[in-house]
mmCIF file of C-alpha atoms and ligand atoms in Angstrom:
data_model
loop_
_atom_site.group_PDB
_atom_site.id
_atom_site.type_symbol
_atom_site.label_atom_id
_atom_site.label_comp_id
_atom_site.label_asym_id
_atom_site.label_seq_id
_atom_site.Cartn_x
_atom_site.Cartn_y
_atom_site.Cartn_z
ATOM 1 C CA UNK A 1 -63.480 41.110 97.450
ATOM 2 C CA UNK A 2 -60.945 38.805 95.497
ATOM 3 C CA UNK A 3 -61.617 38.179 92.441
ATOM 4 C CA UNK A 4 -59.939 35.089 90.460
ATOM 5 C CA UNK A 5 -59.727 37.053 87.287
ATOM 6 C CA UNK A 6 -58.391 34.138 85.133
ATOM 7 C CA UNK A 7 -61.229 31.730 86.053
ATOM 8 C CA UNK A 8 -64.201 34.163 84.407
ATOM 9 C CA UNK A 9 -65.311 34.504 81.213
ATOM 10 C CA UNK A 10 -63.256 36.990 78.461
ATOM 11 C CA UNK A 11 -66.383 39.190 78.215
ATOM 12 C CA UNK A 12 -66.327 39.904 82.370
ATOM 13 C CA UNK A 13 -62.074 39.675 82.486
ATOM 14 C CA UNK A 14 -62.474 42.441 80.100
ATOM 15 C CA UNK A 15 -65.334 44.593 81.822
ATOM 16 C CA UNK A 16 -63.299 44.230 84.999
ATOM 17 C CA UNK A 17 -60.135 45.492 83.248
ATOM 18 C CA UNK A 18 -61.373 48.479 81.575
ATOM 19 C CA UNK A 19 -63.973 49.653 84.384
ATOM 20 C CA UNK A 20 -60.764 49.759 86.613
ATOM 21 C CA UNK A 21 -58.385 51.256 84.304
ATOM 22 C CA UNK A 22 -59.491 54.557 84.056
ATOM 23 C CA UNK A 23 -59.593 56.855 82.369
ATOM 24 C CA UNK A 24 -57.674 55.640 79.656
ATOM 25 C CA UNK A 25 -56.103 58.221 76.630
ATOM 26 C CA UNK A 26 -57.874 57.765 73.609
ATOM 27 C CA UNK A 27 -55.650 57.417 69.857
ATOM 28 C CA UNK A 28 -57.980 58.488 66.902
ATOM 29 C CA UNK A 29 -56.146 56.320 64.115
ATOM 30 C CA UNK A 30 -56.322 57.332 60.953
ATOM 31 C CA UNK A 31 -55.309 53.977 58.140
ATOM 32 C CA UNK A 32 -54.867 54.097 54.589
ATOM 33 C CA UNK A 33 -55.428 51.175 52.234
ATOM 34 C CA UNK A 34 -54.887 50.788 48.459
ATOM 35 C CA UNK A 35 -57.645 49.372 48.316
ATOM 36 C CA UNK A 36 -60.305 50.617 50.306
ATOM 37 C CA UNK A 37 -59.117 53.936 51.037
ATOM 38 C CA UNK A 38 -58.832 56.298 54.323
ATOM 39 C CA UNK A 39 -60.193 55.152 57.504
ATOM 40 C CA UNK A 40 -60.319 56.290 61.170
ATOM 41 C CA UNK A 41 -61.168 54.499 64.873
ATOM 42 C CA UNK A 42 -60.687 55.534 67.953
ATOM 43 C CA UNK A 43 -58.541 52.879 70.359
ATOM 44 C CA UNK A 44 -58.547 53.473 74.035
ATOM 45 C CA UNK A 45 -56.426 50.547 74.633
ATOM 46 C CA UNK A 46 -53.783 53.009 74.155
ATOM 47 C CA UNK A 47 -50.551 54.394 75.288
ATOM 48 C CA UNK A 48 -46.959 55.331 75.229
ATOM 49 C CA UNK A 49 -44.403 52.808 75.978
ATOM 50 C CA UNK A 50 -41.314 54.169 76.197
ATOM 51 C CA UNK A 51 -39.033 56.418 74.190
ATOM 52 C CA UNK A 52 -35.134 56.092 72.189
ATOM 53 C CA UNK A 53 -36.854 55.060 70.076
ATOM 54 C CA UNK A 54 -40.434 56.574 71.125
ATOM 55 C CA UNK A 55 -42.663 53.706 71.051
ATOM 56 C CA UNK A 56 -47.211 53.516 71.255
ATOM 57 C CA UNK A 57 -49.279 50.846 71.743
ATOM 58 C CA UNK A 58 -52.370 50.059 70.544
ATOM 59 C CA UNK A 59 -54.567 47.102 71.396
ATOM 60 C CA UNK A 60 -56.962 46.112 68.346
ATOM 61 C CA UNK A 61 -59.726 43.414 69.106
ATOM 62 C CA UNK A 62 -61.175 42.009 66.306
ATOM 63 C CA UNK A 63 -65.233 42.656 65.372
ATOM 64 C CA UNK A 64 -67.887 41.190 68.293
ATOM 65 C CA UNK A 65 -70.453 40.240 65.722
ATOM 66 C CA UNK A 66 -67.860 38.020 63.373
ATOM 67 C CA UNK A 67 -64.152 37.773 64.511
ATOM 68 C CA UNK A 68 -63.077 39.539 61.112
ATOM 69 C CA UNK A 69 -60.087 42.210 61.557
ATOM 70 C CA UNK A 70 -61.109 45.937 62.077
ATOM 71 C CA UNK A 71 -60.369 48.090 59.328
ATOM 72 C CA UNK A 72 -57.711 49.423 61.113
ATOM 73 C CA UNK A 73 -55.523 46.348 62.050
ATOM 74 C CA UNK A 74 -55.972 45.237 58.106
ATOM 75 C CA UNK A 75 -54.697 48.569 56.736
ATOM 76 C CA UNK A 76 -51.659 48.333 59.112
ATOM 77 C CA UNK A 77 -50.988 44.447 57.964
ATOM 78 C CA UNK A 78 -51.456 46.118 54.562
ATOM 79 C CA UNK A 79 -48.827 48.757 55.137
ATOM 80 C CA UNK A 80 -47.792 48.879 58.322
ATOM 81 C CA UNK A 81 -48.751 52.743 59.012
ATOM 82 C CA UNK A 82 -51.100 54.618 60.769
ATOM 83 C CA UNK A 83 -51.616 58.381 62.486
ATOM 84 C CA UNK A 84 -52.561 58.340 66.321
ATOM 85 C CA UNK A 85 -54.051 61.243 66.976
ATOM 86 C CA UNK A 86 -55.163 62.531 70.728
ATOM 87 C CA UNK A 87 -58.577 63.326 71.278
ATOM 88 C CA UNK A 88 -59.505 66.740 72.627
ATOM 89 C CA UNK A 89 -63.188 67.752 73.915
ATOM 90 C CA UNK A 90 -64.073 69.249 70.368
ATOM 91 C CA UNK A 91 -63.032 66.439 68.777
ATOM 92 C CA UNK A 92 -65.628 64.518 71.141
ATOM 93 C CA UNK A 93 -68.241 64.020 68.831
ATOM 94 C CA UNK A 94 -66.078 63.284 65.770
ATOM 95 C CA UNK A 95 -64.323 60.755 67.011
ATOM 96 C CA UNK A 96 -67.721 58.747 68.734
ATOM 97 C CA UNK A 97 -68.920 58.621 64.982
ATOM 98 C CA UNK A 98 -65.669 57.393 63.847
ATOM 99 C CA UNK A 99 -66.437 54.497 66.302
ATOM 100 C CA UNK A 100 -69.379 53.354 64.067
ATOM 101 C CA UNK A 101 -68.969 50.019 62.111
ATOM 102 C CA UNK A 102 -68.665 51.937 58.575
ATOM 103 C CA UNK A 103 -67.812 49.425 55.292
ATOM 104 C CA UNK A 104 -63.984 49.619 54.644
ATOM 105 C CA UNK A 105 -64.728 52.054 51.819
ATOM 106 C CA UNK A 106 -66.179 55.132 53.284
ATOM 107 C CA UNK A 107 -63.887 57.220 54.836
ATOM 108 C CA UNK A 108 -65.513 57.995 58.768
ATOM 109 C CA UNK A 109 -63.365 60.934 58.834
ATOM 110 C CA UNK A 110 -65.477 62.549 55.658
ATOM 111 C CA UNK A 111 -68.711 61.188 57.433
ATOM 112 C CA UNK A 112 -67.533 63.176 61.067
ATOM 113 C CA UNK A 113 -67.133 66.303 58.827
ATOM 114 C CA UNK A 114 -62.833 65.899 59.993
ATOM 115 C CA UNK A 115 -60.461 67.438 57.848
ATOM 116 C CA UNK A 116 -57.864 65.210 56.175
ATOM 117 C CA UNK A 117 -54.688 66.641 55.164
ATOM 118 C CA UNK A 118 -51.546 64.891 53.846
ATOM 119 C CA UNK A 119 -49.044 63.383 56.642
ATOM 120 C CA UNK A 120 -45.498 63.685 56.415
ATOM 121 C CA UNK A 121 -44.075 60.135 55.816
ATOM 122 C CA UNK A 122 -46.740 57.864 56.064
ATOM 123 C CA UNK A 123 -49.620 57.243 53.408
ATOM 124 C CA UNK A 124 -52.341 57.744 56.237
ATOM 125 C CA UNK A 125 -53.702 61.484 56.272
ATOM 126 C CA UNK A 126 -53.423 63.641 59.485
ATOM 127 C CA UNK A 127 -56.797 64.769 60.914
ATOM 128 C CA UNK A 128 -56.593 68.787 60.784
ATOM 129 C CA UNK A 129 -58.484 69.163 63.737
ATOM 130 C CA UNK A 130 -56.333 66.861 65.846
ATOM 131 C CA UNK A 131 -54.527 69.037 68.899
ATOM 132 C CA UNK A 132 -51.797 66.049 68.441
ATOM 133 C CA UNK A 133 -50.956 63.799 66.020
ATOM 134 C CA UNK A 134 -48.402 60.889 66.096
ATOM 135 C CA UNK A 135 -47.693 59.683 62.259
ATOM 136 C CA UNK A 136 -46.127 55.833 63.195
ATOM 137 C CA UNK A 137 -44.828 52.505 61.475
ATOM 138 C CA UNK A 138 -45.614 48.989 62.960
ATOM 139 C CA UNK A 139 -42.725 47.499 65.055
ATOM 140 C CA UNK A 140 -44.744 44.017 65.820
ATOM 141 C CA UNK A 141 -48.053 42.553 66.179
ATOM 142 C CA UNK A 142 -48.391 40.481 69.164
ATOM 143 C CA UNK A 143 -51.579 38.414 69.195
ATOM 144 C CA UNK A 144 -52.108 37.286 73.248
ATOM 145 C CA UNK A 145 -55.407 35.340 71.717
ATOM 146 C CA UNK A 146 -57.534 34.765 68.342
ATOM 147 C CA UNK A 147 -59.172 37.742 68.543
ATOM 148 C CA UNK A 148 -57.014 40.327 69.931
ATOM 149 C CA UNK A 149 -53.332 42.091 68.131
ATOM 150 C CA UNK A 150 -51.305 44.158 70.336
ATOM 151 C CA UNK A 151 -49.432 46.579 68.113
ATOM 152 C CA UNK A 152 -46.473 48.058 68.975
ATOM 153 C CA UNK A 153 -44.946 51.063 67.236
ATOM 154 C CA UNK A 154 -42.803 53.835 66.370
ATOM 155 C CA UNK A 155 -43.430 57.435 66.598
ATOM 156 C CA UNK A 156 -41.572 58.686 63.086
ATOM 157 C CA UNK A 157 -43.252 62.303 63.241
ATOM 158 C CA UNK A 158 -44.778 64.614 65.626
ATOM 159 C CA UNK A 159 -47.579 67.345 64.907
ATOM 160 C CA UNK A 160 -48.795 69.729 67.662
ATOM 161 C CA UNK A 161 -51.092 72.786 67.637
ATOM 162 C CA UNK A 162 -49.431 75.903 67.886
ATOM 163 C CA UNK A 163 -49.414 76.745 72.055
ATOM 164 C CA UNK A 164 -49.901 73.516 73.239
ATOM 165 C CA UNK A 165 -45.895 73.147 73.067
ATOM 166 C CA UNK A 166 -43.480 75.250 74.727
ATOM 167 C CA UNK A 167 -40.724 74.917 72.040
ATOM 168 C CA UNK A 168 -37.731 76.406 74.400
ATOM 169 C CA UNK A 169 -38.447 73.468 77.068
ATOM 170 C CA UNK A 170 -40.605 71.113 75.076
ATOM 171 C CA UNK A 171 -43.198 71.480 77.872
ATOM 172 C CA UNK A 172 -47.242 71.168 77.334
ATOM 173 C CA UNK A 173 -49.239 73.935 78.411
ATOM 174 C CA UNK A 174 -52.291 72.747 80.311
ATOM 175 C CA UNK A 175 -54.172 75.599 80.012
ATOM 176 C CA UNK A 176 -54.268 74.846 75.824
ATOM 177 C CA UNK A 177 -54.855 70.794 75.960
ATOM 178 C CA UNK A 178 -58.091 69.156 77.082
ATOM 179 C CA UNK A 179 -57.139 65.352 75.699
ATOM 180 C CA UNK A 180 -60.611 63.468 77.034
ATOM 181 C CA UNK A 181 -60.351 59.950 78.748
ATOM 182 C CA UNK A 182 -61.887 57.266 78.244
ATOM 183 C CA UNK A 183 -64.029 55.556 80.942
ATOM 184 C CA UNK A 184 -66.648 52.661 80.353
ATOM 185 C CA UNK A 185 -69.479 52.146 78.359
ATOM 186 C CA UNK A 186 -70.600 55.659 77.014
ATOM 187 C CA UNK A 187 -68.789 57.308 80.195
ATOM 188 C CA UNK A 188 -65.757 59.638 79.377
ATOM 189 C CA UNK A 189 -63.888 62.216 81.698
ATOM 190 C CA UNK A 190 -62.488 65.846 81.055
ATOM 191 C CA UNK A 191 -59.172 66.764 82.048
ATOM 192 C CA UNK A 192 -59.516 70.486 83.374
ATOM 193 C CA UNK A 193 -59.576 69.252 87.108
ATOM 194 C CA UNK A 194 -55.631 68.834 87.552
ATOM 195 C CA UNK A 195 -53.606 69.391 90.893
ATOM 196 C CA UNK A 196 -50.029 69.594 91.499
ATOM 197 C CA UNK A 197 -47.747 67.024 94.321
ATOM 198 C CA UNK A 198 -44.167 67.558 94.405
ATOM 199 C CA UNK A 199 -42.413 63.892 95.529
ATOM 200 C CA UNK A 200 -40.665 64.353 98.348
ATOM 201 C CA UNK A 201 -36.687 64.189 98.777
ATOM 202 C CA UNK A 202 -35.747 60.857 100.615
HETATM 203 C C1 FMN B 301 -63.538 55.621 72.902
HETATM 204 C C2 FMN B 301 -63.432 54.312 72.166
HETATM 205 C C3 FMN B 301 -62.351 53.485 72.382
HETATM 206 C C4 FMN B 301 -62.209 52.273 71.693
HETATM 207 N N1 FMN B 301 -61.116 51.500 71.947
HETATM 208 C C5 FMN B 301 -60.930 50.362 71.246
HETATM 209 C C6 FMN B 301 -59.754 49.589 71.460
HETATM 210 O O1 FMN B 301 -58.875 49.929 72.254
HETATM 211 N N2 FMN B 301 -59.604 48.461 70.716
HETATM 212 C C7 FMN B 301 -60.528 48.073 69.798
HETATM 213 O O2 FMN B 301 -60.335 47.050 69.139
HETATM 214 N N3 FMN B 301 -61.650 48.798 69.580
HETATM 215 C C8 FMN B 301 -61.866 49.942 70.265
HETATM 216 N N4 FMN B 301 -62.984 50.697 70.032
HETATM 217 C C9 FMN B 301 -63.934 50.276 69.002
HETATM 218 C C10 FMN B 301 -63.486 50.701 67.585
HETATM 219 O O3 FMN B 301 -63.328 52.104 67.516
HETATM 220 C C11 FMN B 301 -64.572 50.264 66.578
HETATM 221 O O4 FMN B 301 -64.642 48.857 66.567
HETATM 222 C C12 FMN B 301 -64.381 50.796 65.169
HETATM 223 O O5 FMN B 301 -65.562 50.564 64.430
HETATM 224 C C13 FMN B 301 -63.230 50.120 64.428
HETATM 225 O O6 FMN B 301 -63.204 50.692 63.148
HETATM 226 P P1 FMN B 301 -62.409 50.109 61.905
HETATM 227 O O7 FMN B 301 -63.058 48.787 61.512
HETATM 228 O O8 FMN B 301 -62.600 51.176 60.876
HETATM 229 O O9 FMN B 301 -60.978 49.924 62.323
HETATM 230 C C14 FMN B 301 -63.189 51.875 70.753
HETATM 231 C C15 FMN B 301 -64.324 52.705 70.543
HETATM 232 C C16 FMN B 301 -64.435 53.907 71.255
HETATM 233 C C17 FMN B 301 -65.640 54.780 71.034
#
């Protein structure tokens, strides 16, 4: 099957995209306004980009039922700051109710029963029970159409559960991080089922 991806609606372009591209790491953000408070969303448009300096991205749609900005994309406008956090099997359940359309004022974190603590240089809190957490400042929104921002950022701080991170070699240790993925619709994958390939010397 070929399928003329350009020539179909946004709505399939974008079912096609994100049923293929799986499974796909999930960032719980966590947002602070003046205004309106502390927020968190999860974003599975998600991933790292590159490092010197070590760089995220983050795709942020706007709302389905309006077009307005999500709470998330207005905070960083606002400041320019957020927390990515990875998403570990018991922090499942959390972060699905963190997906709900809450008003701007009530913090989803307080709602998931997540603990917010202070970060270390940005004004959005660190979720407690995060396995990883990624405190970052915008670089640049780019907006590819009217209702979609691509953020790119910078990673200005680094949090990690105690033995997830070999600190001699700076190494994860599989056996202590079970990040989720995200798959379609409700569907999401573990990530216990690993195997090992060497690539071979040309
Ligand atoms: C696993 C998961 C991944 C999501 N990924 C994205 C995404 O990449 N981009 C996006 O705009 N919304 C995504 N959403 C939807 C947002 O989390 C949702 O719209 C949320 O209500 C936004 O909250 P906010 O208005 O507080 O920012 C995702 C939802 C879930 C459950």
């Amino acid at each position: 099957m070929i399928i003329d991806i350009n020539s179909l609606p946004p709505n399939d372009q974008y079912k096609l995209l994100i049923g293929t591209i799986v499974p796909r790491p999930i960032a719980l953000i966590t947002t602070y306004s003046e205004v309106s408070g502390d927020n968190a969303a999860p974003f599975s448009l998600f991933n790292v980009m590159g490092e010197d300096p070590p760089v995220l991205v983050v795709s942020l749609e706007s709302r389905k039922t309006d077009h307005s900005l999500k709470d998330t994309t207005l905070n960083i406008m606002e400041n320019g700051q957020f927390v990515a956090h990875t998403v570990d099997e018991n922090l499942s359940q959390a972060m699905n109710i963190c997906a709900a359309d809450f008003p701007p004022t009530i913090s989803e974190a307080g709602v998931a029963g997540l603990t917010l603590v202070p970060a270390k240089v940005v004004k959005a809190k660190l979720i407690q029970e995060a396995p990883v957490a990624f405190e970052c400042e915008k670089i640049a929104f780019i907006q590819i159409n009217p209702h979609r921002n691509i953020l790119l950022a910078k990673v200005l701080m680094m949090h990690v559960r105690d033995n997830i991170i070999d600190p001699t070699n700076w190494r994860v240790n599989k056996e202590n991080y079970h990040p989720i993925g995200r798959l379609f619709g409700p569907s999401y994958t573990r990530t216990n089922d690993t195997f090992d390939m060497t690539i071979p010397k040309y």
